[in-house]
mmCIF file of C-alpha atoms and ligand atoms in Angstrom:
data_model
loop_
_atom_site.group_PDB
_atom_site.id
_atom_site.type_symbol
_atom_site.label_atom_id
_atom_site.label_comp_id
_atom_site.label_asym_id
_atom_site.label_seq_id
_atom_site.Cartn_x
_atom_site.Cartn_y
_atom_site.Cartn_z
ATOM 1 C CA UNK J 1 130.583 108.907 121.522
ATOM 2 C CA UNK J 2 134.358 109.547 119.442
ATOM 3 C CA UNK J 3 135.011 112.276 118.644
ATOM 4 C CA UNK J 4 134.661 111.036 115.278
ATOM 5 C CA UNK J 5 131.444 109.912 115.730
ATOM 6 C CA UNK J 6 128.677 111.743 114.024
ATOM 7 C CA UNK J 7 124.986 111.429 114.422
ATOM 8 C CA UNK J 8 122.261 112.425 111.153
ATOM 9 C CA UNK J 9 119.902 114.907 111.209
ATOM 10 C CA UNK J 10 117.688 113.481 113.966
ATOM 11 C CA UNK J 11 119.927 112.362 116.591
ATOM 12 C CA UNK J 12 120.926 108.941 115.086
ATOM 13 C CA UNK J 13 123.951 107.496 115.239
ATOM 14 C CA UNK J 14 126.027 105.096 112.440
ATOM 15 C CA UNK J 15 126.094 102.074 114.294
ATOM 16 C CA UNK J 16 125.765 99.020 112.206
ATOM 17 C CA UNK J 17 126.860 98.539 108.550
ATOM 18 C CA UNK J 18 124.228 95.585 106.146
ATOM 19 C CA UNK J 19 126.924 94.489 103.328
ATOM 20 C CA UNK J 20 124.548 93.044 100.444
ATOM 21 C CA UNK J 21 128.332 90.686 98.291
ATOM 22 C CA UNK J 22 125.666 89.376 95.277
ATOM 23 C CA UNK J 23 122.209 90.601 94.064
ATOM 24 C CA UNK J 24 121.755 86.770 93.353
ATOM 25 C CA UNK J 25 119.583 84.739 94.758
ATOM 26 C CA UNK J 26 118.324 81.134 93.831
ATOM 27 C CA UNK J 27 115.158 81.573 95.770
ATOM 28 C CA UNK J 28 112.620 83.610 94.210
ATOM 29 C CA UNK J 29 110.653 85.093 97.290
ATOM 30 C CA UNK J 30 107.482 87.140 95.441
ATOM 31 C CA UNK J 31 108.346 89.812 98.681
ATOM 32 C CA UNK J 32 111.143 90.185 97.011
ATOM 33 C CA UNK J 33 112.658 88.173 93.987
ATOM 34 C CA UNK J 34 109.519 88.407 91.707
ATOM 35 C CA UNK J 35 110.129 85.690 88.827
ATOM 36 C CA UNK J 36 108.512 87.942 86.386
ATOM 37 C CA UNK J 37 110.683 90.961 87.235
ATOM 38 C CA UNK J 38 114.090 88.076 87.695
ATOM 39 C CA UNK J 39 113.029 86.042 85.524
ATOM 40 C CA UNK J 40 116.311 84.337 83.045
ATOM 41 C CA UNK J 41 115.726 88.060 81.360
ATOM 42 C CA UNK J 42 116.277 89.927 84.058
ATOM 43 C CA UNK J 43 120.052 91.000 84.056
ATOM 44 C CA UNK J 44 122.176 91.192 86.945
ATOM 45 C CA UNK J 45 124.705 92.971 87.670
ATOM 46 C CA UNK J 46 128.120 92.437 86.018
ATOM 47 C CA UNK J 47 131.060 90.032 88.720
ATOM 48 C CA UNK J 48 132.704 92.031 87.952
ATOM 49 C CA UNK J 49 131.077 95.403 89.499
ATOM 50 C CA UNK J 50 130.671 94.099 93.156
ATOM 51 C CA UNK J 51 133.121 95.380 95.751
ATOM 52 C CA UNK J 52 136.211 93.322 96.450
ATOM 53 C CA UNK J 53 136.539 91.424 99.549
ATOM 54 C CA UNK J 54 139.658 94.342 99.815
ATOM 55 C CA UNK J 55 137.516 96.762 99.306
ATOM 56 C CA UNK J 56 134.112 95.844 101.459
ATOM 57 C CA UNK J 57 136.724 95.718 104.413
ATOM 58 C CA UNK J 58 138.015 99.540 103.503
ATOM 59 C CA UNK J 59 134.593 100.243 103.938
ATOM 60 C CA UNK J 60 134.126 98.672 107.181
ATOM 61 C CA UNK J 61 137.234 99.791 108.474
ATOM 62 C CA UNK J 62 136.873 103.767 107.600
ATOM 63 C CA UNK J 63 132.869 103.157 109.562
ATOM 64 C CA UNK J 64 134.250 101.518 112.867
ATOM 65 C CA UNK J 65 135.475 104.889 114.046
ATOM 66 C CA UNK J 66 132.889 106.696 113.446
ATOM 67 C CA UNK J 67 130.509 104.634 115.447
ATOM 68 C CA UNK J 68 130.547 101.060 113.834
ATOM 69 C CA UNK J 69 129.760 98.051 115.688
ATOM 70 C CA UNK J 70 128.262 95.440 113.607
ATOM 71 C CA UNK J 71 127.870 94.283 110.194
ATOM 72 C CA UNK J 72 125.863 91.863 108.350
ATOM 73 C CA UNK J 73 126.297 90.120 105.425
ATOM 74 C CA UNK J 74 123.229 89.480 103.281
ATOM 75 C CA UNK J 75 122.047 89.566 99.194
ATOM 76 C CA UNK J 76 120.762 88.625 97.816
ATOM 77 C CA UNK J 77 122.028 84.722 98.426
ATOM 78 C CA UNK J 78 125.370 85.711 100.097
ATOM 79 C CA UNK J 79 126.622 81.949 99.883
ATOM 80 C CA UNK J 80 126.066 82.339 96.231
ATOM 81 C CA UNK J 81 129.466 84.372 96.520
ATOM 82 C CA UNK J 82 132.912 82.553 95.630
ATOM 83 C CA UNK J 83 135.731 82.138 99.569
ATOM 84 C CA UNK J 84 132.524 84.400 101.488
ATOM 85 C CA UNK J 85 134.545 82.703 104.855
ATOM 86 C CA UNK J 86 137.633 84.727 103.486
ATOM 87 C CA UNK J 87 135.495 88.351 103.782
ATOM 88 C CA UNK J 88 134.413 86.501 107.792
ATOM 89 C CA UNK J 89 137.846 86.458 108.042
ATOM 90 C CA UNK J 90 139.725 89.124 107.237
ATOM 91 C CA UNK J 91 135.728 91.301 109.024
ATOM 92 C CA UNK J 92 136.300 88.649 112.559
ATOM 93 C CA UNK J 93 139.714 90.649 113.116
ATOM 94 C CA UNK J 94 138.236 93.847 112.798
ATOM 95 C CA UNK J 95 136.455 94.032 116.569
ATOM 96 C CA UNK J 96 133.235 94.146 115.337
ATOM 97 C CA UNK J 97 129.570 91.860 115.640
ATOM 98 C CA UNK J 98 130.151 89.918 112.155
ATOM 99 C CA UNK J 99 126.118 88.614 111.506
ATOM 100 C CA UNK J 100 125.055 86.982 108.385
ATOM 101 C CA UNK J 101 121.743 86.377 106.718
ATOM 102 C CA UNK J 102 120.880 83.832 104.103
ATOM 103 C CA UNK J 103 117.859 81.843 103.094
ATOM 104 C CA UNK J 104 119.599 78.126 104.623
ATOM 105 C CA UNK J 105 120.107 76.620 101.385
ATOM 106 C CA UNK J 106 123.097 76.162 100.814
ATOM 107 C CA UNK J 107 124.219 76.495 104.828
ATOM 108 C CA UNK J 108 125.323 73.013 106.104
ATOM 109 C CA UNK J 109 128.163 73.542 103.659
ATOM 110 C CA UNK J 110 129.058 77.085 104.660
ATOM 111 C CA UNK J 111 128.253 77.066 108.569
ATOM 112 C CA UNK J 112 131.296 74.782 109.652
ATOM 113 C CA UNK J 113 133.472 77.237 107.975
ATOM 114 C CA UNK J 114 132.081 80.663 108.597
ATOM 115 C CA UNK J 115 132.283 80.115 112.050
ATOM 116 C CA UNK J 116 135.488 79.464 112.342
ATOM 117 C CA UNK J 117 136.147 82.229 110.371
ATOM 118 C CA UNK J 118 135.031 84.463 112.969
ATOM 119 C CA UNK J 119 130.655 84.945 112.330
ATOM 120 C CA UNK J 120 128.874 85.738 115.368
ATOM 121 C CA UNK J 121 125.951 85.624 114.100
ATOM 122 C CA UNK J 122 123.096 83.839 111.449
ATOM 123 C CA UNK J 123 120.202 85.106 110.530
ATOM 124 C CA UNK J 124 117.462 82.156 108.034
ATOM 125 C CA UNK J 125 115.518 83.324 105.580
ATOM 126 C CA UNK J 126 111.859 80.727 106.477
ATOM 127 C CA UNK J 127 107.861 81.382 106.112
ATOM 128 C CA UNK J 128 106.699 78.478 107.152
ATOM 129 C CA UNK J 129 106.877 74.222 107.578
ATOM 130 C CA UNK J 130 105.786 73.430 105.292
ATOM 131 C CA UNK J 131 106.458 72.841 101.811
ATOM 132 C CA UNK J 132 103.543 74.096 99.875
ATOM 133 C CA UNK J 133 103.861 77.286 101.703
ATOM 134 C CA UNK J 134 107.655 77.852 101.952
ATOM 135 C CA UNK J 135 106.846 77.254 97.711
ATOM 136 C CA UNK J 136 104.295 79.473 97.441
ATOM 137 C CA UNK J 137 107.093 82.185 99.988
ATOM 138 C CA UNK J 138 109.419 81.404 98.078
ATOM 139 C CA UNK J 139 109.079 80.186 94.330
ATOM 140 C CA UNK J 140 111.358 77.811 95.180
ATOM 141 C CA UNK J 141 111.408 73.502 95.213
ATOM 142 C CA UNK J 142 114.515 73.453 98.235
ATOM 143 C CA UNK J 143 112.599 72.105 101.082
ATOM 144 C CA UNK J 144 112.203 72.636 104.841
ATOM 145 C CA UNK J 145 113.900 70.300 105.681
ATOM 146 C CA UNK J 146 117.577 71.435 103.732
ATOM 147 C CA UNK J 147 116.818 74.477 105.594
ATOM 148 C CA UNK J 148 116.228 73.019 108.334
ATOM 149 C CA UNK J 149 118.828 71.239 108.598
ATOM 150 C CA UNK J 150 121.227 74.507 107.416
ATOM 151 C CA UNK J 151 120.127 75.772 110.666
ATOM 152 C CA UNK J 152 120.725 72.592 112.411
ATOM 153 C CA UNK J 153 124.129 72.586 110.503
ATOM 154 C CA UNK J 154 125.188 76.614 112.597
ATOM 155 C CA UNK J 155 123.797 75.142 115.402
ATOM 156 C CA UNK J 156 126.638 72.302 115.225
ATOM 157 C CA UNK J 157 128.856 74.857 114.361
ATOM 158 C CA UNK J 158 127.955 76.684 116.814
ATOM 159 C CA UNK J 159 126.564 79.707 115.868
ATOM 160 C CA UNK J 160 123.490 80.021 118.782
ATOM 161 C CA UNK J 161 121.201 81.267 118.641
ATOM 162 C CA UNK J 162 120.058 81.174 115.158
ATOM 163 C CA UNK J 163 117.539 83.651 113.878
ATOM 164 C CA UNK J 164 114.822 83.176 112.151
ATOM 165 C CA UNK J 165 113.113 85.315 109.981
ATOM 166 C CA UNK J 166 109.623 84.703 108.701
ATOM 167 C CA UNK J 167 107.596 87.784 107.492
ATOM 168 C CA UNK J 168 103.745 87.382 107.519
ATOM 169 C CA UNK J 169 101.894 87.788 104.531
ATOM 170 C CA UNK J 170 97.433 87.991 104.861
ATOM 171 C CA UNK J 171 96.450 84.943 103.070
ATOM 172 C CA UNK J 172 99.964 82.863 102.603
ATOM 173 C CA UNK J 173 101.942 81.861 105.714
ATOM 174 C CA UNK J 174 99.811 83.602 108.463
ATOM 175 C CA UNK J 175 98.752 79.998 110.228
ATOM 176 C CA UNK J 176 102.120 79.065 109.780
ATOM 177 C CA UNK J 177 103.324 81.190 112.306
ATOM 178 C CA UNK J 178 102.036 79.426 116.360
ATOM 179 C CA UNK J 179 103.908 76.142 114.050
ATOM 180 C CA UNK J 180 106.696 77.654 113.124
ATOM 181 C CA UNK J 181 107.130 78.979 117.793
ATOM 182 C CA UNK J 182 105.661 75.094 118.120
ATOM 183 C CA UNK J 183 109.156 73.125 116.286
ATOM 184 C CA UNK J 184 111.165 75.356 117.669
ATOM 185 C CA UNK J 185 110.238 76.185 120.998
ATOM 186 C CA UNK J 186 112.719 74.812 124.256
ATOM 187 C CA UNK J 187 115.446 75.287 121.097
ATOM 188 C CA UNK J 188 118.771 77.172 120.564
ATOM 189 C CA UNK J 189 116.162 79.065 118.022
ATOM 190 C CA UNK J 190 113.956 82.396 117.829
ATOM 191 C CA UNK J 191 111.522 82.704 115.579
ATOM 192 C CA UNK J 192 110.570 86.973 114.672
ATOM 193 C CA UNK J 193 107.730 87.628 112.835
ATOM 194 C CA UNK J 194 107.710 90.020 110.198
ATOM 195 C CA UNK J 195 105.600 92.923 108.793
ATOM 196 C CA UNK J 196 105.383 91.754 105.005
ATOM 197 C CA UNK J 197 106.995 95.449 103.991
ATOM 198 C CA UNK J 198 105.919 98.088 100.895
ATOM 199 C CA UNK J 199 110.370 97.659 99.873
ATOM 200 C CA UNK J 200 111.175 98.822 96.255
ATOM 201 C CA UNK J 201 108.281 98.538 94.145
ATOM 202 C CA UNK J 202 108.137 95.074 92.427
ATOM 203 C CA UNK J 203 106.122 93.346 95.349
ATOM 204 C CA UNK J 204 102.633 94.389 94.387
ATOM 205 C CA UNK J 205 102.810 95.089 98.004
ATOM 206 C CA UNK J 206 98.910 96.107 100.051
ATOM 207 C CA UNK J 207 98.336 97.002 103.445
ATOM 208 C CA UNK J 208 95.979 94.662 103.078
ATOM 209 C CA UNK J 209 97.836 91.892 102.876
ATOM 210 C CA UNK J 210 100.104 93.217 105.961
ATOM 211 C CA UNK J 211 98.570 91.553 109.591
ATOM 212 C CA UNK J 212 99.477 94.225 112.324
ATOM 213 C CA UNK J 213 102.296 91.892 114.826
ATOM 214 C CA UNK J 214 99.771 93.162 117.353
ATOM 215 C CA UNK J 215 96.695 90.620 115.680
ATOM 216 C CA UNK J 216 100.020 87.961 115.751
ATOM 217 C CA UNK J 217 100.621 88.068 118.813
ATOM 218 C CA UNK J 218 96.941 87.850 119.418
ATOM 219 C CA UNK J 219 96.369 84.878 117.943
ATOM 220 C CA UNK J 220 99.443 83.766 119.050
ATOM 221 C CA UNK J 221 98.317 83.738 122.986
ATOM 222 C CA UNK J 222 96.007 81.794 121.589
ATOM 223 C CA UNK J 223 98.114 79.099 122.313
ATOM 224 C CA UNK J 224 100.796 80.500 124.311
ATOM 225 C CA UNK J 225 102.082 81.905 127.018
ATOM 226 C CA UNK J 226 103.435 84.731 125.613
ATOM 227 C CA UNK J 227 105.664 87.801 127.960
ATOM 228 C CA UNK J 228 107.114 91.614 127.329
ATOM 229 C CA UNK J 229 110.426 90.731 127.507
ATOM 230 C CA UNK J 230 113.637 93.919 127.117
ATOM 231 C CA UNK J 231 115.040 95.174 124.388
ATOM 232 C CA UNK J 232 119.251 94.013 124.023
ATOM 233 C CA UNK J 233 119.819 97.580 122.445
ATOM 234 C CA UNK J 234 117.445 100.173 121.732
ATOM 235 C CA UNK J 235 118.342 99.981 117.822
ATOM 236 C CA UNK J 236 117.356 96.524 118.118
ATOM 237 C CA UNK J 237 113.900 95.815 115.425
ATOM 238 C CA UNK J 238 112.539 93.017 117.208
ATOM 239 C CA UNK J 239 110.373 93.764 120.103
ATOM 240 C CA UNK J 240 110.168 90.214 122.148
ATOM 241 C CA UNK J 241 107.951 88.285 124.173
ATOM 242 C CA UNK J 242 108.437 85.077 126.000
ATOM 243 C CA UNK J 243 107.144 82.060 126.783
ATOM 244 C CA UNK J 244 106.291 82.311 130.253
ATOM 245 C CA UNK J 245 107.882 79.191 130.909
ATOM 246 C CA UNK J 246 111.073 80.053 129.956
ATOM 247 C CA UNK J 247 111.296 78.283 127.359
ATOM 248 C CA UNK J 248 112.111 79.926 124.438
ATOM 249 C CA UNK J 249 111.409 83.384 122.422
ATOM 250 C CA UNK J 250 109.898 84.895 120.265
ATOM 251 C CA UNK J 251 110.543 88.020 118.239
ATOM 252 C CA UNK J 252 107.505 91.223 115.909
ATOM 253 C CA UNK J 253 109.322 93.666 113.710
ATOM 254 C CA UNK J 254 106.337 95.740 113.298
ATOM 255 C CA UNK J 255 108.085 98.123 110.341
ATOM 256 C CA UNK J 256 104.352 99.547 109.389
ATOM 257 C CA UNK J 257 101.880 98.650 112.299
ATOM 258 C CA UNK J 258 105.614 99.911 115.201
ATOM 259 C CA UNK J 259 107.818 102.224 113.668
ATOM 260 C CA UNK J 260 110.887 102.252 114.588
ATOM 261 C CA UNK J 261 112.575 105.017 112.269
ATOM 262 C CA UNK J 262 113.396 106.203 115.828
ATOM 263 C CA UNK J 263 116.180 104.261 116.246
ATOM 264 C CA UNK J 264 117.730 103.862 113.598
ATOM 265 C CA UNK J 265 121.300 102.849 113.209
ATOM 266 C CA UNK J 266 121.578 100.865 109.586
ATOM 267 C CA UNK J 267 123.216 101.392 106.484
ATOM 268 C CA UNK J 268 123.490 99.818 103.418
ATOM 269 C CA UNK J 269 126.212 98.752 100.912
ATOM 270 C CA UNK J 270 124.660 97.476 97.485
ATOM 271 C CA UNK J 271 126.809 94.802 96.113
ATOM 272 C CA UNK J 272 128.629 97.356 93.416
ATOM 273 C CA UNK J 273 128.753 99.781 95.967
ATOM 274 C CA UNK J 274 125.842 101.922 96.455
ATOM 275 C CA UNK J 275 125.383 103.383 99.842
ATOM 276 C CA UNK J 276 122.113 103.950 101.198
ATOM 277 C CA UNK J 277 120.431 105.804 103.662
ATOM 278 C CA UNK J 278 117.123 103.646 104.399
ATOM 279 C CA UNK J 279 116.148 100.423 102.859
ATOM 280 C CA UNK J 280 113.203 102.516 100.991
ATOM 281 C CA UNK J 281 115.744 105.147 99.026
ATOM 282 C CA UNK J 282 115.662 105.985 96.484
ATOM 283 C CA UNK J 283 119.559 106.559 95.719
ATOM 284 C CA UNK J 284 122.775 105.840 97.584
ATOM 285 C CA UNK J 285 125.695 106.840 96.715
ATOM 286 C CA UNK J 286 129.303 105.773 95.546
ATOM 287 C CA UNK J 287 131.272 105.329 97.473
ATOM 288 C CA UNK J 288 132.735 102.601 94.601
ATOM 289 C CA UNK J 289 133.544 105.615 93.046
ATOM 290 C CA UNK J 290 135.657 106.980 95.810
ATOM 291 C CA UNK J 291 137.906 104.466 96.354
ATOM 292 C CA UNK J 292 138.568 103.648 93.004
ATOM 293 C CA UNK J 293 140.144 106.678 92.606
ATOM 294 C CA UNK J 294 142.382 105.975 95.938
ATOM 295 C CA UNK J 295 139.641 107.460 98.744
ATOM 296 C CA UNK J 296 140.591 105.056 101.329
ATOM 297 C CA UNK J 297 141.103 105.711 106.022
ATOM 298 C CA UNK J 298 140.391 109.225 106.934
ATOM 299 C CA UNK J 299 139.555 111.007 103.954
ATOM 300 C CA UNK J 300 136.712 107.408 103.049
ATOM 301 C CA UNK J 301 136.072 108.234 106.855
ATOM 302 C CA UNK J 302 135.548 111.746 106.343
ATOM 303 C CA UNK J 303 132.730 111.024 103.340
ATOM 304 C CA UNK J 304 130.746 107.977 104.863
ATOM 305 C CA UNK J 305 130.319 110.253 107.805
ATOM 306 C CA UNK J 306 129.322 114.022 105.491
ATOM 307 C CA UNK J 307 126.433 111.365 103.942
ATOM 308 C CA UNK J 308 125.168 110.053 107.290
ATOM 309 C CA UNK J 309 125.223 113.203 108.910
ATOM 310 C CA UNK J 310 122.826 115.001 106.003
ATOM 311 C CA UNK J 311 120.865 111.659 106.869
ATOM 312 C CA UNK J 312 116.974 112.299 107.722
ATOM 313 C CA UNK J 313 115.392 109.319 106.401
ATOM 314 C CA UNK J 314 111.842 108.251 108.663
ATOM 315 C CA UNK J 315 110.343 106.486 105.468
ATOM 316 C CA UNK J 316 108.622 104.121 108.459
ATOM 317 C CA UNK J 317 107.128 106.852 110.536
ATOM 318 C CA UNK J 318 105.449 108.852 107.301
ATOM 319 C CA UNK J 319 104.344 105.948 105.436
ATOM 320 C CA UNK J 320 101.112 106.074 104.643
ATOM 321 C CA UNK J 321 99.154 104.989 100.302
ATOM 322 C CA UNK J 322 100.454 107.704 99.142
ATOM 323 C CA UNK J 323 104.782 107.721 99.932
ATOM 324 C CA UNK J 324 103.365 103.261 99.007
ATOM 325 C CA UNK J 325 102.382 104.440 95.621
ATOM 326 C CA UNK J 326 104.131 107.734 94.750
ATOM 327 C CA UNK J 327 105.939 107.610 91.767
ATOM 328 C CA UNK J 328 109.263 107.699 92.813
ATOM 329 C CA UNK J 329 112.050 104.556 92.761
ATOM 330 C CA UNK J 330 112.251 101.999 95.476
ATOM 331 C CA UNK J 331 115.667 100.252 95.888
ATOM 332 C CA UNK J 332 115.167 96.443 95.621
ATOM 333 C CA UNK J 333 115.195 94.388 98.526
ATOM 334 C CA UNK J 334 117.724 91.791 96.422
ATOM 335 C CA UNK J 335 119.522 94.406 95.479
ATOM 336 C CA UNK J 336 120.149 96.196 99.296
ATOM 337 C CA UNK J 337 119.882 92.948 101.176
ATOM 338 C CA UNK J 338 116.342 93.629 103.241
HETATM 339 S S1 SF4 B 401 111.642 103.600 107.113
HETATM 340 FE FE1 SF4 B 401 114.311 103.829 106.490
HETATM 341 S S2 SF4 B 401 114.820 104.766 108.130
HETATM 342 FE FE2 SF4 B 401 112.805 103.984 108.930
HETATM 343 S S3 SF4 B 401 113.631 102.553 110.516
HETATM 344 FE FE3 SF4 B 401 113.844 101.580 108.080
HETATM 345 S S4 SF4 B 401 115.665 101.838 106.887
HETATM 346 FE FE4 SF4 B 401 115.038 103.205 109.376
#
């Protein structure tokens, strides 16, 4: 730890920054952006409110002395932001790990340019292989085939291994889990299953719709011989399980049944420059105003450090019917990128 690196009130460092580059998306996944709340009448952020690439670079540069190791570009759907490869080029020059989370629908068109610009990792959200279930989980007519082709494009561009994130919602897509494992086994694609979470205030989450990772694992072990694998980093959210014959692995992300707040080193920035210290935060800190008032370099680092040092978030560890149902506002996932 260098002299500038800071820890929050629970001793956690700031290592990962998830940066939303747009609040827009071409999907309407009910667990994130239900159409009844994000329909034709929904007012998205005006584009002039977006952090410019220059401002994003300033924030990343200012966070590196604090211990930042990884930036993940998210949305909404980040590939809807024009010229994203230019931002990737800027950030890749900063020698940090650079990842992207996308719904994959625009990946065929962009993978090669993103890889050439310096992107190192891509995660694709895909909740089903069957089109009817995919439609139920994403409320889009873009077929699974397009997403699979996007994954192929990422592999062709050298962005291997590719991670696929699948949110499991009881009664909707739990039957797709084994199909996804079968489909990607023996490839450079790792499927991670995410417990459905009470993010935001619009997805109507209930505990009953959550398939606990332990139950899902037991179901999958009915077909696959899976053995536990060691974590790559203490702060990794996915618990890894590998096929005993070495033909690949899966991951389980269990924010509800096995919270991981103790090792949470992540902060998030919305497209309009608000800094959030937790996915379940009620409010954020306006970095854009700071930057537009001249903050840069050391004083921007100091401002971010001051926010982080006051952090004590551990929502998932404290989650209960009460916390989930409380009247406190909660940031929408589509606004801060999950
Ligand atoms: S609930 Fe908040 S503190 Fe806990 S792991 Fe998620 S983002 Fe981190």
